[in-house]
Tab-separated table of C-alpha atoms and ligand atoms in Angstrom:
chain	number	residue	atom	x	y	z
A	297	VAL	CA	0.000	0.000	0.000
A	298	SER	CA	2.722	2.485	0.877
A	299	LEU	CA	4.166	1.715	-2.542
A	300	GLN	CA	0.879	2.746	-4.184
A	301	MET	CA	0.844	5.855	-2.023
A	302	MET	CA	4.401	6.691	-3.057
A	303	LYS	CA	3.478	6.248	-6.684
A	304	HIS	CA	0.539	8.638	-6.324
A	305	ALA	CA	2.629	11.247	-4.492
A	306	TRP	CA	5.502	10.964	-6.967
A	307	ASP	CA	3.444	10.866	-10.177
A	308	ASN	CA	1.580	14.000	-9.221
A	309	TYR	CA	4.731	15.816	-8.190
A	310	LYS	CA	6.180	14.844	-11.532
A	311	ARG	CA	3.120	15.931	-13.450
A	312	TYR	CA	2.588	19.305	-11.814
A	313	ALA	CA	5.751	20.416	-10.033
A	314	TRP	CA	8.698	18.612	-11.581
A	315	GLY	CA	12.002	20.232	-10.649
A	316	LEU	CA	10.406	22.547	-8.100
A	317	ASN	CA	10.679	21.985	-4.362
A	318	GLU	CA	7.247	20.669	-3.432
A	319	LEU	CA	3.805	20.045	-4.912
A	320	LYS	CA	0.601	21.937	-4.224
A	321	PRO	CA	-1.870	19.095	-4.815
A	322	ILE	CA	-4.991	21.271	-5.136
A	323	SER	CA	-3.574	24.154	-7.154
A	324	LYS	CA	-1.591	21.557	-9.104
A	325	GLN	CA	1.564	23.610	-9.219
A	326	GLY	CA	4.913	23.953	-7.460
A	327	HIS	CA	5.387	25.122	-3.889
A	328	SER	CA	8.587	26.784	-2.818
A	329	SER	CA	9.475	27.195	0.786
A	330	ASN	CA	12.110	29.802	1.587
A	331	LEU	CA	13.967	27.195	3.665
A	332	PHE	CA	15.727	26.064	0.504
A	333	GLY	CA	16.311	29.504	-1.031
A	334	ASN	CA	16.752	29.071	-4.768
A	335	ILE	CA	17.886	25.494	-4.504
A	336	GLN	CA	15.313	23.448	-6.378
A	337	GLY	CA	14.149	19.850	-6.439
A	338	ALA	CA	13.713	19.161	-2.702
A	339	THR	CA	11.099	16.473	-3.336
A	340	ILE	CA	13.328	14.712	-5.877
A	341	VAL	CA	16.371	14.600	-3.604
A	342	ASP	CA	14.313	13.723	-0.522
A	343	ALA	CA	12.547	10.893	-2.391
A	344	LEU	CA	15.565	9.255	-4.083
A	345	ASP	CA	16.245	6.630	-1.418
A	346	THR	CA	12.549	5.842	-0.892
A	347	LEU	CA	12.206	5.176	-4.632
A	348	TYR	CA	15.292	2.979	-4.458
A	349	ILE	CA	14.133	1.007	-1.436
A	350	MET	CA	10.663	0.494	-2.912
A	351	GLU	CA	12.315	-0.709	-6.121
A	352	MET	CA	10.626	1.960	-8.222
A	353	LYS	CA	13.461	1.713	-10.715
A	354	GLU	CA	12.175	3.872	-13.537
A	355	GLU	CA	11.318	6.664	-11.159
A	356	PHE	CA	14.707	6.407	-9.468
A	357	GLU	CA	16.426	6.699	-12.861
A	358	GLU	CA	14.474	9.795	-13.844
A	359	ALA	CA	15.261	11.336	-10.480
A	360	LYS	CA	18.938	10.537	-10.912
A	361	GLU	CA	18.938	12.091	-14.347
A	362	TRP	CA	17.400	15.257	-12.955
A	363	VAL	CA	20.094	15.447	-10.274
A	364	GLU	CA	22.835	14.979	-12.888
A	365	LYS	CA	21.504	17.626	-15.220
A	366	ASN	CA	19.760	20.149	-13.019
A	367	LEU	CA	20.707	20.079	-9.347
A	368	ASP	CA	22.689	23.251	-9.019
A	369	PHE	CA	24.205	24.808	-5.911
A	370	ASN	CA	25.837	27.744	-7.683
A	371	VAL	CA	22.915	29.985	-6.932
A	372	ASN	CA	22.543	33.209	-5.038
A	373	ALA	CA	20.367	31.858	-2.252
A	374	GLU	CA	19.964	32.237	1.467
A	375	ILE	CA	19.159	28.799	2.836
A	376	SER	CA	18.523	27.076	6.157
A	377	VAL	CA	21.727	25.184	6.929
A	378	PHE	CA	19.789	22.566	8.901
A	379	GLU	CA	17.063	21.930	6.311
A	380	VAL	CA	19.495	21.752	3.422
A	381	ASN	CA	21.738	19.426	5.391
A	382	ILE	CA	19.070	16.939	6.496
A	383	ARG	CA	17.149	16.848	3.202
A	384	PHE	CA	19.721	17.502	0.468
A	385	VAL	CA	23.036	16.342	1.947
A	386	GLY	CA	21.302	13.462	3.749
A	387	GLY	CA	19.265	12.507	0.668
A	388	LEU	CA	22.309	12.540	-1.619
A	389	LEU	CA	24.435	10.545	0.828
A	390	SER	CA	21.793	7.816	1.145
A	391	ALA	CA	21.268	7.685	-2.594
A	392	TYR	CA	25.020	7.226	-2.970
A	393	TYR	CA	25.360	4.489	-0.372
A	394	LEU	CA	22.353	2.585	-1.692
A	395	SER	CA	23.058	2.836	-5.418
A	396	GLY	CA	26.810	3.406	-5.551
A	397	GLU	CA	26.281	6.095	-8.209
A	398	GLU	CA	29.166	8.545	-8.105
A	399	VAL	CA	27.064	11.584	-9.045
A	400	PHE	CA	25.382	11.526	-5.623
A	401	ARG	CA	28.689	11.432	-3.757
A	402	LYS	CA	30.030	14.288	-5.830
A	403	LYS	CA	26.968	16.463	-5.296
A	404	ALA	CA	26.854	15.731	-1.562
A	405	VAL	CA	30.465	16.820	-1.092
A	406	GLU	CA	29.993	19.849	-3.310
A	407	LEU	CA	27.006	20.945	-1.230
A	408	GLY	CA	28.834	20.193	2.027
A	409	GLU	CA	31.591	22.562	0.944
A	410	LYS	CA	29.015	25.273	0.267
A	411	LEU	CA	27.780	24.941	3.845
A	412	LEU	CA	31.193	25.348	5.483
A	413	PRO	CA	31.165	29.183	5.728
A	414	ALA	CA	28.239	28.820	8.172
A	415	PHE	CA	30.818	27.808	10.779
A	416	ASN	CA	32.702	31.113	10.535
A	417	THR	CA	31.554	32.423	13.902
A	418	PRO	CA	33.634	33.237	17.003
A	419	THR	CA	32.757	29.867	18.603
A	420	GLY	CA	32.339	27.734	15.485
A	421	ILE	CA	28.674	27.194	16.376
A	422	PRO	CA	27.146	27.656	12.898
A	423	TRP	CA	24.647	30.233	11.757
A	424	ALA	CA	21.085	29.076	11.041
A	425	LEU	CA	20.909	30.867	7.692
A	426	LEU	CA	23.584	31.115	5.041
A	427	ASN	CA	23.875	32.773	1.676
A	428	ILE	CA	25.639	30.041	-0.264
A	429	LYS	CA	26.965	32.469	-2.852
A	430	SER	CA	28.422	35.143	-0.589
A	431	GLY	CA	29.076	32.856	2.387
A	432	ILE	CA	27.423	35.361	4.718
A	433	GLY	CA	25.499	33.865	7.617
A	434	ARG	CA	23.022	35.120	10.197
A	435	ASN	CA	20.505	33.783	12.678
A	436	TRP	CA	16.720	33.717	12.698
A	437	PRO	CA	15.598	37.164	13.816
A	438	TRP	CA	13.142	35.610	16.309
A	439	ALA	CA	15.696	33.412	18.092
A	440	SER	CA	16.522	34.517	21.618
A	441	GLY	CA	19.181	37.272	21.549
A	442	GLY	CA	20.737	36.283	18.225
A	443	SER	CA	21.071	32.629	19.180
A	444	SER	CA	21.591	29.578	17.014
A	445	ILE	CA	19.134	26.716	17.578
A	446	LEU	CA	20.094	23.478	19.338
A	447	ALA	CA	18.138	21.213	16.973
A	448	GLU	CA	19.731	22.946	13.972
A	449	PHE	CA	23.433	23.074	14.829
A	450	GLY	CA	23.045	19.770	16.688
A	451	THR	CA	21.719	17.966	13.615
A	452	LEU	CA	24.711	18.083	11.308
A	453	HIS	CA	26.862	15.441	12.940
A	454	LEU	CA	25.919	12.259	11.057
A	455	GLU	CA	26.045	13.841	7.609
A	456	PHE	CA	29.301	15.705	8.243
A	457	VAL	CA	31.075	12.591	9.541
A	458	HIS	CA	30.078	10.855	6.299
A	459	LEU	CA	31.192	13.823	4.197
A	460	SER	CA	34.677	13.506	5.681
A	461	HIS	CA	34.582	9.764	5.197
A	462	LEU	CA	33.634	10.096	1.517
A	463	SER	CA	35.790	13.077	0.587
A	464	GLY	CA	38.904	12.265	2.591
A	465	ASN	CA	38.703	15.836	3.873
A	466	PRO	CA	38.656	15.931	7.693
A	467	VAL	CA	37.286	19.479	7.853
A	468	PHE	CA	33.628	18.398	7.978
A	469	ALA	CA	34.088	16.099	10.958
A	470	GLU	CA	36.251	18.707	12.707
A	471	LYS	CA	33.462	21.275	12.476
A	472	VAL	CA	30.920	19.037	14.172
A	473	MET	CA	33.350	17.719	16.767
A	474	ASN	CA	33.999	21.332	17.735
A	475	ILE	CA	30.255	21.833	18.357
A	476	ARG	CA	30.455	18.935	20.810
A	477	LYS	CA	33.419	20.532	22.530
A	478	VAL	CA	31.659	23.877	22.971
A	479	LEU	CA	28.607	22.108	24.441
A	480	ASN	CA	30.710	20.012	26.788
A	481	ARG	CA	32.410	23.071	28.231
A	482	LEU	CA	29.138	24.786	29.127
A	483	ASP	CA	27.214	24.469	32.387
A	484	LYS	CA	23.834	22.930	31.797
A	485	PRO	CA	20.878	24.007	33.926
A	486	GLU	CA	19.728	20.850	35.777
A	487	GLY	CA	21.726	18.843	33.241
A	488	LEU	CA	19.396	20.068	30.460
A	489	TYR	CA	20.355	21.664	27.133
A	490	PRO	CA	18.593	24.961	26.385
A	491	ASN	CA	17.278	25.397	22.826
A	492	TYR	CA	19.243	28.607	22.252
A	493	LEU	CA	22.997	29.183	22.135
A	494	ASN	CA	24.668	32.399	21.077
A	495	PRO	CA	27.371	31.682	18.462
A	496	SER	CA	29.311	34.829	19.297
A	497	SER	CA	29.411	34.730	23.094
A	498	GLY	CA	29.129	30.959	23.444
A	499	GLN	CA	26.477	31.470	26.131
A	500	TRP	CA	22.989	29.983	26.331
A	501	GLY	CA	20.057	32.201	25.378
A	502	GLN	CA	16.653	31.708	27.008
A	503	HIS	CA	16.463	28.631	29.200
A	504	HIS	CA	13.801	26.817	27.207
A	505	VAL	CA	14.179	23.065	26.829
A	506	SER	CA	12.268	20.913	24.356
A	507	ILE	CA	12.386	17.378	23.033
A	508	GLY	CA	10.121	18.634	20.243
A	509	GLY	CA	10.701	21.579	17.920
A	510	LEU	CA	14.012	23.482	18.473
A	511	GLY	CA	15.559	20.624	20.496
A	512	ASP	CA	14.460	17.238	19.126
A	513	SER	CA	17.033	15.956	16.681
A	514	PHE	CA	20.002	17.151	18.761
A	515	TYR	CA	19.249	14.291	21.194
A	516	GLU	CA	18.548	11.903	18.335
A	517	TYR	CA	21.969	12.646	16.800
A	518	LEU	CA	23.871	12.032	20.064
A	519	LEU	CA	22.501	8.491	20.175
A	520	LYS	CA	22.858	7.891	16.449
A	521	ALA	CA	26.415	9.298	16.339
A	522	TRP	CA	27.352	6.625	18.838
A	523	LEU	CA	25.515	3.892	16.897
A	524	MET	CA	26.919	5.057	13.550
A	525	SER	CA	30.461	4.938	14.943
A	526	ASP	CA	29.965	1.225	15.655
A	527	LYS	CA	29.636	2.218	19.307
A	528	THR	CA	33.066	3.809	19.557
A	529	ASP	CA	31.927	7.443	20.057
A	530	GLU	CA	31.858	7.216	23.853
A	531	ASP	CA	31.402	10.939	24.200
A	532	GLY	CA	28.181	10.877	22.160
A	533	LYS	CA	26.985	7.929	24.196
A	534	LYS	CA	27.575	9.623	27.541
A	535	MET	CA	25.966	12.877	26.411
A	536	TYR	CA	22.885	10.960	25.233
A	537	TYR	CA	22.284	8.866	28.346
A	538	ASP	CA	23.025	11.803	30.685
A	539	ALA	CA	20.565	13.939	28.744
A	540	VAL	CA	17.861	11.253	28.893
A	541	GLN	CA	18.348	11.022	32.642
A	542	ALA	CA	17.796	14.784	33.028
A	543	ILE	CA	14.803	14.674	30.655
A	544	GLU	CA	13.203	11.912	32.720
A	545	THR	CA	13.669	13.813	35.936
A	546	HIS	CA	12.534	17.217	34.742
A	547	LEU	CA	10.294	16.821	31.662
A	548	ILE	CA	8.596	13.423	31.618
A	549	ARG	CA	5.303	13.231	33.501
A	550	LYS	CA	2.269	10.941	33.729
A	551	SER	CA	-1.261	12.309	33.338
A	552	SER	CA	-3.993	11.345	35.789
A	553	GLY	CA	-5.405	9.127	33.045
A	554	GLY	CA	-2.092	7.261	32.988
A	555	LEU	CA	-0.558	8.698	29.793
A	556	THR	CA	3.179	9.363	29.849
A	557	TYR	CA	4.149	12.591	28.084
A	558	ILE	CA	7.163	14.842	27.597
A	559	ALA	CA	6.461	18.417	28.644
A	560	GLU	CA	8.325	21.605	27.684
A	561	TRP	CA	10.576	23.230	30.299
A	562	LYS	CA	10.709	27.013	30.493
A	563	GLY	CA	13.221	28.268	33.043
A	564	GLY	CA	12.166	25.607	35.544
A	565	LEU	CA	8.410	25.783	34.861
A	566	LEU	CA	6.630	23.086	32.897
A	567	GLU	CA	4.271	23.710	30.033
A	568	HIS	CA	2.166	20.532	29.838
A	569	LYS	CA	2.152	20.353	26.093
A	570	MET	CA	3.636	17.780	23.751
A	571	GLY	CA	4.270	18.399	20.062
A	572	HIS	CA	3.764	15.939	17.217
A	573	LEU	CA	7.502	16.431	16.623
A	574	THR	CA	8.192	15.154	20.159
A	575	CYS	CA	6.576	11.813	19.296
A	576	PHE	CA	9.764	10.700	17.535
A	577	ALA	CA	11.255	10.244	21.028
A	578	GLY	CA	9.372	6.973	21.578
A	579	GLY	CA	11.418	5.389	18.811
A	580	MET	CA	14.588	7.050	20.053
A	581	PHE	CA	14.211	5.705	23.595
A	582	ALA	CA	13.579	2.207	22.284
A	583	LEU	CA	16.512	2.388	19.862
A	584	GLY	CA	18.763	3.490	22.729
A	585	ALA	CA	17.530	0.818	25.135
A	586	ASP	CA	20.204	-1.660	24.209
A	587	GLY	CA	23.056	0.692	25.123
A	588	ALA	CA	21.561	1.819	28.431
A	589	PRO	CA	23.068	0.467	31.662
A	590	SER	CA	21.898	-3.161	31.818
A	591	ASP	CA	19.343	-2.621	34.570
A	592	LYS	CA	17.750	0.186	32.483
A	593	THR	CA	17.263	-1.574	29.131
A	594	GLY	CA	13.723	-2.694	29.868
A	595	HIS	CA	12.917	0.712	31.261
A	596	HIS	CA	13.936	2.528	28.052
A	597	ILE	CA	11.845	0.132	25.925
A	598	GLU	CA	8.925	0.698	28.289
A	599	LEU	CA	9.364	4.456	28.003
A	600	GLY	CA	9.303	4.130	24.209
A	601	ALA	CA	6.127	2.035	24.425
A	602	GLU	CA	4.440	4.573	26.702
A	603	ILE	CA	5.261	7.489	24.390
A	604	ALA	CA	4.008	5.460	21.409
A	605	LYS	CA	0.736	4.847	23.260
A	606	THR	CA	0.307	8.509	24.177
A	607	CYS	CA	0.949	9.596	20.595
A	608	HIS	CA	-1.495	6.970	19.316
A	609	GLU	CA	-4.075	8.433	21.738
A	610	SER	CA	-3.428	11.899	20.270
A	611	TYR	CA	-4.480	10.429	16.904
A	612	ASP	CA	-7.335	8.355	18.240
A	613	ARG	CA	-8.944	11.285	20.060
A	614	THR	CA	-9.427	13.304	16.862
A	615	ARG	CA	-12.234	13.077	14.336
A	616	MET	CA	-9.895	12.213	11.469
A	617	LYS	CA	-7.630	9.804	13.377
A	618	LEU	CA	-4.629	11.910	12.467
A	619	GLY	CA	-2.663	13.687	15.167
A	620	PRO	CA	-2.598	17.427	15.847
A	621	GLU	CA	0.576	19.512	15.755
A	622	ALA	CA	0.524	19.798	19.566
A	623	PHE	CA	-1.629	18.391	22.330
A	624	ARG	CA	-2.026	19.310	25.965
A	625	PHE	CA	-2.387	17.805	29.378
A	626	ASP	CA	-3.979	20.633	31.293
A	627	GLY	CA	-7.322	22.329	31.790
A	628	GLY	CA	-9.035	18.965	32.064
A	629	VAL	CA	-7.862	17.492	28.756
A	630	GLU	CA	-5.408	14.752	27.908
A	631	ALA	CA	-3.663	14.326	24.556
A	632	ILE	CA	-5.978	16.811	22.843
A	633	ALA	CA	-5.205	20.088	21.066
A	634	THR	CA	-7.009	22.981	22.675
A	635	ARG	CA	-5.750	25.893	20.600
A	636	GLN	CA	-7.032	26.381	17.078
A	637	ASN	CA	-3.526	26.972	15.734
A	638	GLU	CA	-2.322	23.606	17.057
A	639	LYS	CA	-4.983	21.449	15.380
A	640	TYR	CA	-3.305	20.967	12.017
A	641	TYR	CA	-1.590	17.880	10.577
A	642	ILE	CA	0.958	18.426	7.819
A	643	LEU	CA	1.745	14.810	6.813
A	644	ARG	CA	4.412	14.563	9.510
A	645	PRO	CA	6.154	11.219	10.138
A	646	GLU	CA	7.106	11.132	13.838
A	647	VAL	CA	4.293	8.935	15.145
A	648	ILE	CA	4.662	6.379	12.361
A	649	GLU	CA	8.442	6.541	12.862
A	650	THR	CA	7.959	5.527	16.491
A	651	TYR	CA	5.584	2.698	15.478
A	652	MET	CA	8.283	1.416	13.098
A	653	TYR	CA	10.995	1.380	15.792
A	654	MET	CA	8.660	-0.176	18.354
A	655	TRP	CA	7.615	-2.848	15.869
A	656	ARG	CA	11.196	-3.769	14.977
A	657	LEU	CA	12.309	-3.823	18.604
A	658	THR	CA	9.336	-5.610	20.195
A	659	HIS	CA	7.300	-7.224	17.377
A	660	ASP	CA	4.141	-6.367	19.243
A	661	PRO	CA	1.476	-6.499	16.468
A	662	LYS	CA	-0.345	-3.472	17.831
A	663	TYR	CA	2.255	-1.213	16.188
A	664	ARG	CA	1.344	-2.538	12.759
A	665	GLN	CA	-2.341	-2.098	13.594
A	666	TRP	CA	-1.728	1.501	14.608
A	667	GLY	CA	0.280	2.072	11.436
A	668	TRP	CA	-2.598	0.658	9.442
A	669	GLU	CA	-5.032	3.054	11.113
A	670	ALA	CA	-2.784	5.900	9.987
A	671	VAL	CA	-2.748	4.565	6.402
A	672	GLU	CA	-6.546	4.479	6.359
A	673	ALA	CA	-6.790	8.000	7.730
A	674	LEU	CA	-4.249	9.339	5.237
A	675	GLU	CA	-6.089	7.710	2.357
A	676	LYS	CA	-9.436	9.016	3.532
A	677	HIS	CA	-8.539	12.579	4.429
A	678	CYS	CA	-5.237	13.551	2.814
A	679	ARG	CA	-5.301	11.822	-0.551
A	680	LEU	CA	-6.583	14.000	-3.372
A	681	ASP	CA	-6.537	13.584	-7.134
A	682	GLY	CA	-3.467	15.783	-7.319
A	683	GLY	CA	-1.399	14.191	-4.529
A	684	TYR	CA	-1.474	14.318	-0.716
A	685	SER	CA	-2.270	17.363	1.372
A	686	GLY	CA	-2.070	18.403	5.012
A	687	ILE	CA	-5.226	19.162	7.028
A	688	ARG	CA	-6.009	22.382	8.895
A	689	ASP	CA	-8.122	20.908	11.702
A	690	VAL	CA	-8.097	17.204	12.497
A	691	TYR	CA	-11.060	17.605	14.908
A	692	ASN	CA	-13.358	18.952	12.226
A	693	ASN	CA	-15.981	16.970	10.300
A	694	HIS	CA	-14.903	18.424	7.009
A	695	GLU	CA	-11.431	18.557	5.604
A	696	SER	CA	-9.869	21.889	4.992
A	697	HIS	CA	-6.672	21.134	3.083
A	698	ASP	CA	-3.513	23.205	3.322
A	699	ASP	CA	-2.557	22.379	-0.285
A	700	VAL	CA	1.046	21.309	0.436
A	701	GLN	CA	2.596	17.896	-0.156
A	702	GLN	CA	5.643	18.170	2.109
A	703	SER	CA	8.849	16.587	0.817
A	704	PHE	CA	9.232	14.712	4.129
A	705	PHE	CA	6.005	12.846	3.330
A	706	LEU	CA	7.946	11.004	0.611
A	707	SER	CA	11.255	10.729	2.448
A	708	GLU	CA	9.934	9.823	5.891
A	709	THR	CA	6.231	9.103	6.333
A	710	LEU	CA	5.953	6.723	3.383
A	711	LYS	CA	9.373	5.149	3.975
A	712	TYR	CA	8.638	4.420	7.630
A	713	LEU	CA	5.260	2.944	6.650
A	714	TYR	CA	6.969	0.726	4.098
A	715	LEU	CA	9.550	-0.423	6.659
A	716	LEU	CA	6.850	-1.011	9.273
A	717	PHE	CA	5.319	-3.618	6.958
A	718	SER	CA	8.625	-5.078	5.697
A	719	GLU	CA	10.947	-7.716	7.132
A	720	ASP	CA	13.596	-6.632	9.636
A	721	ASP	CA	16.408	-7.413	7.220
A	722	LEU	CA	15.513	-4.490	4.977
A	723	LEU	CA	17.968	-1.814	6.185
A	724	PRO	CA	18.762	-3.687	9.424
A	725	PHE	CA	19.606	-1.529	12.428
A	726	GLU	CA	23.034	-3.134	12.929
A	727	HIS	CA	24.171	-1.672	9.621
A	728	TRP	CA	22.128	1.477	9.095
A	729	VAL	CA	21.084	4.548	11.055
A	730	PHE	CA	18.447	6.928	9.740
A	731	ASN	CA	19.186	10.620	9.678
A	732	THR	CA	16.429	12.872	11.004
A	733	GLU	CA	14.843	13.037	7.539
A	734	ALA	CA	14.785	9.184	7.385
A	735	HIS	CA	17.751	8.952	5.048
A	736	PRO	CA	19.673	5.752	5.884
A	737	LEU	CA	23.417	6.110	6.464
A	738	PRO	CA	25.669	3.096	6.946
A	739	VAL	CA	27.286	2.320	10.274
A	740	LEU	CA	31.033	2.898	9.925
A	741	HIS	CA	32.227	-0.484	11.137
A	742	LYS	CA	35.483	-0.592	13.058
A	743	ASP	CA	37.004	-3.180	10.776
A	744	ASP	CA	35.942	-1.556	7.489
A	745	GLY	CA	39.430	-0.178	6.875
A	746	ASN	CA	40.988	-3.572	7.479
A	747	LYS	CA	38.506	-5.310	5.230
A	748	GLU	CA	39.933	-3.623	2.158
A	749	GLU	CA	43.424	-4.370	3.427
A	750	ASN	CA	42.511	-8.027	3.832
A	751	GLN	CA	41.035	-8.225	0.374
A	752	LYS	CA	44.209	-6.954	-1.254
B	142	DMJ	C1	11.472	16.717	9.020
B	142	DMJ	O1	12.106	17.626	8.194
B	142	DMJ	C2	12.454	16.101	9.988
B	142	DMJ	O2	11.913	14.933	10.531
B	142	DMJ	C3	12.819	17.027	11.116
B	142	DMJ	O3	13.619	16.397	12.069
B	142	DMJ	C4	11.564	17.542	11.785
B	142	DMJ	N1	10.583	18.066	10.870
B	142	DMJ	C5	10.266	17.347	9.671
B	142	DMJ	C6	9.147	16.348	9.799
B	142	DMJ	O4	8.142	16.648	10.628
């Protein structure tokens, strides 16, 4: 089924928005988000590995041809370093590792080089925004006192380690190792990492902590950096398990109805709200269970299962059986959005991502059932003649569509659905880690270097 869904999403993108970033399935035209500046083709690059994994060979070839002929980074464009890294660098790296086609390696390294000027700050903590022609960077004007964002500068590590690996140029890995160093030197309030860090002063901005937006994938990349290093990156490991400990103490709570949730921490006060983005953490906890101190393994799996259940409830308690952007545990409600501007669903993957991890790690059939419920809801409410669209209010009787088919729907949501219903030996966890946009990157095995030696 996810293959049919992918075909529908891809065919319509191809028909109405080919070469542009995303598809508007109602207007039947291209959609360009300013996150990618003038760089084009986000959906193509994001979808490459999904097409490959689903064995959609013709489509993969046409995508490859587009990349060869048209993907161009010599443009005057201000881009989001984070978004371009996770979608374009990540997408190209996966396409290279899966297919072995040199063009993807070349383009990934070329783009990586374009991103390097973002690190030209007094601390080496990169800017959020970068003009890839002039090399001038800056931060989001709304971010606390000129800060960079934890989930942005903390979500470069996996891709940059691979860029060094593939180019032979150590500079990429050095840049991300330096971010680690800066973070390790800083005092952390209650052991927590604030979402904002000033790249000039090297000091934290506002003490807001989140495992959802602005924080999320920083934690994910600590764990995955350790896994991707074949469990040699001890520093990443320690930072991850210490952070989880602090998160458990200060952010994780249980509602009176028995639902475990992860709240937001604002200078010591809790906001009892959980974002759809935060739902990825169920999968993360379960994935990290194996490396936890032996008496804690079961506990981390359990935590993952509880978050999965809570996020499933956030879907189940809506009219459309699709989850809202954020849901609350206060004012007498549990796992329900109370504010109008938090009731939308934009084809996000995090809940299905967690089902996929929980399925692989426990084989409890309920995760496939929950995934199936999501498929049915997507088909009923988001599928249109012209592709898939997000929904403005998942509690409403009638769909109001936002007219955007997000590129992460093809790279993540549909890929995680496909994996949820595949055998465990498709991209097995011992050999692959998924970047935060669901692009698989190979584990760099300790003996890889020797292997070639041995073969000689
Ligand atoms: C994706 O780009 C990535 O999963 C990112 O980590 C968070 N936001 C979207 C999906 O919701």
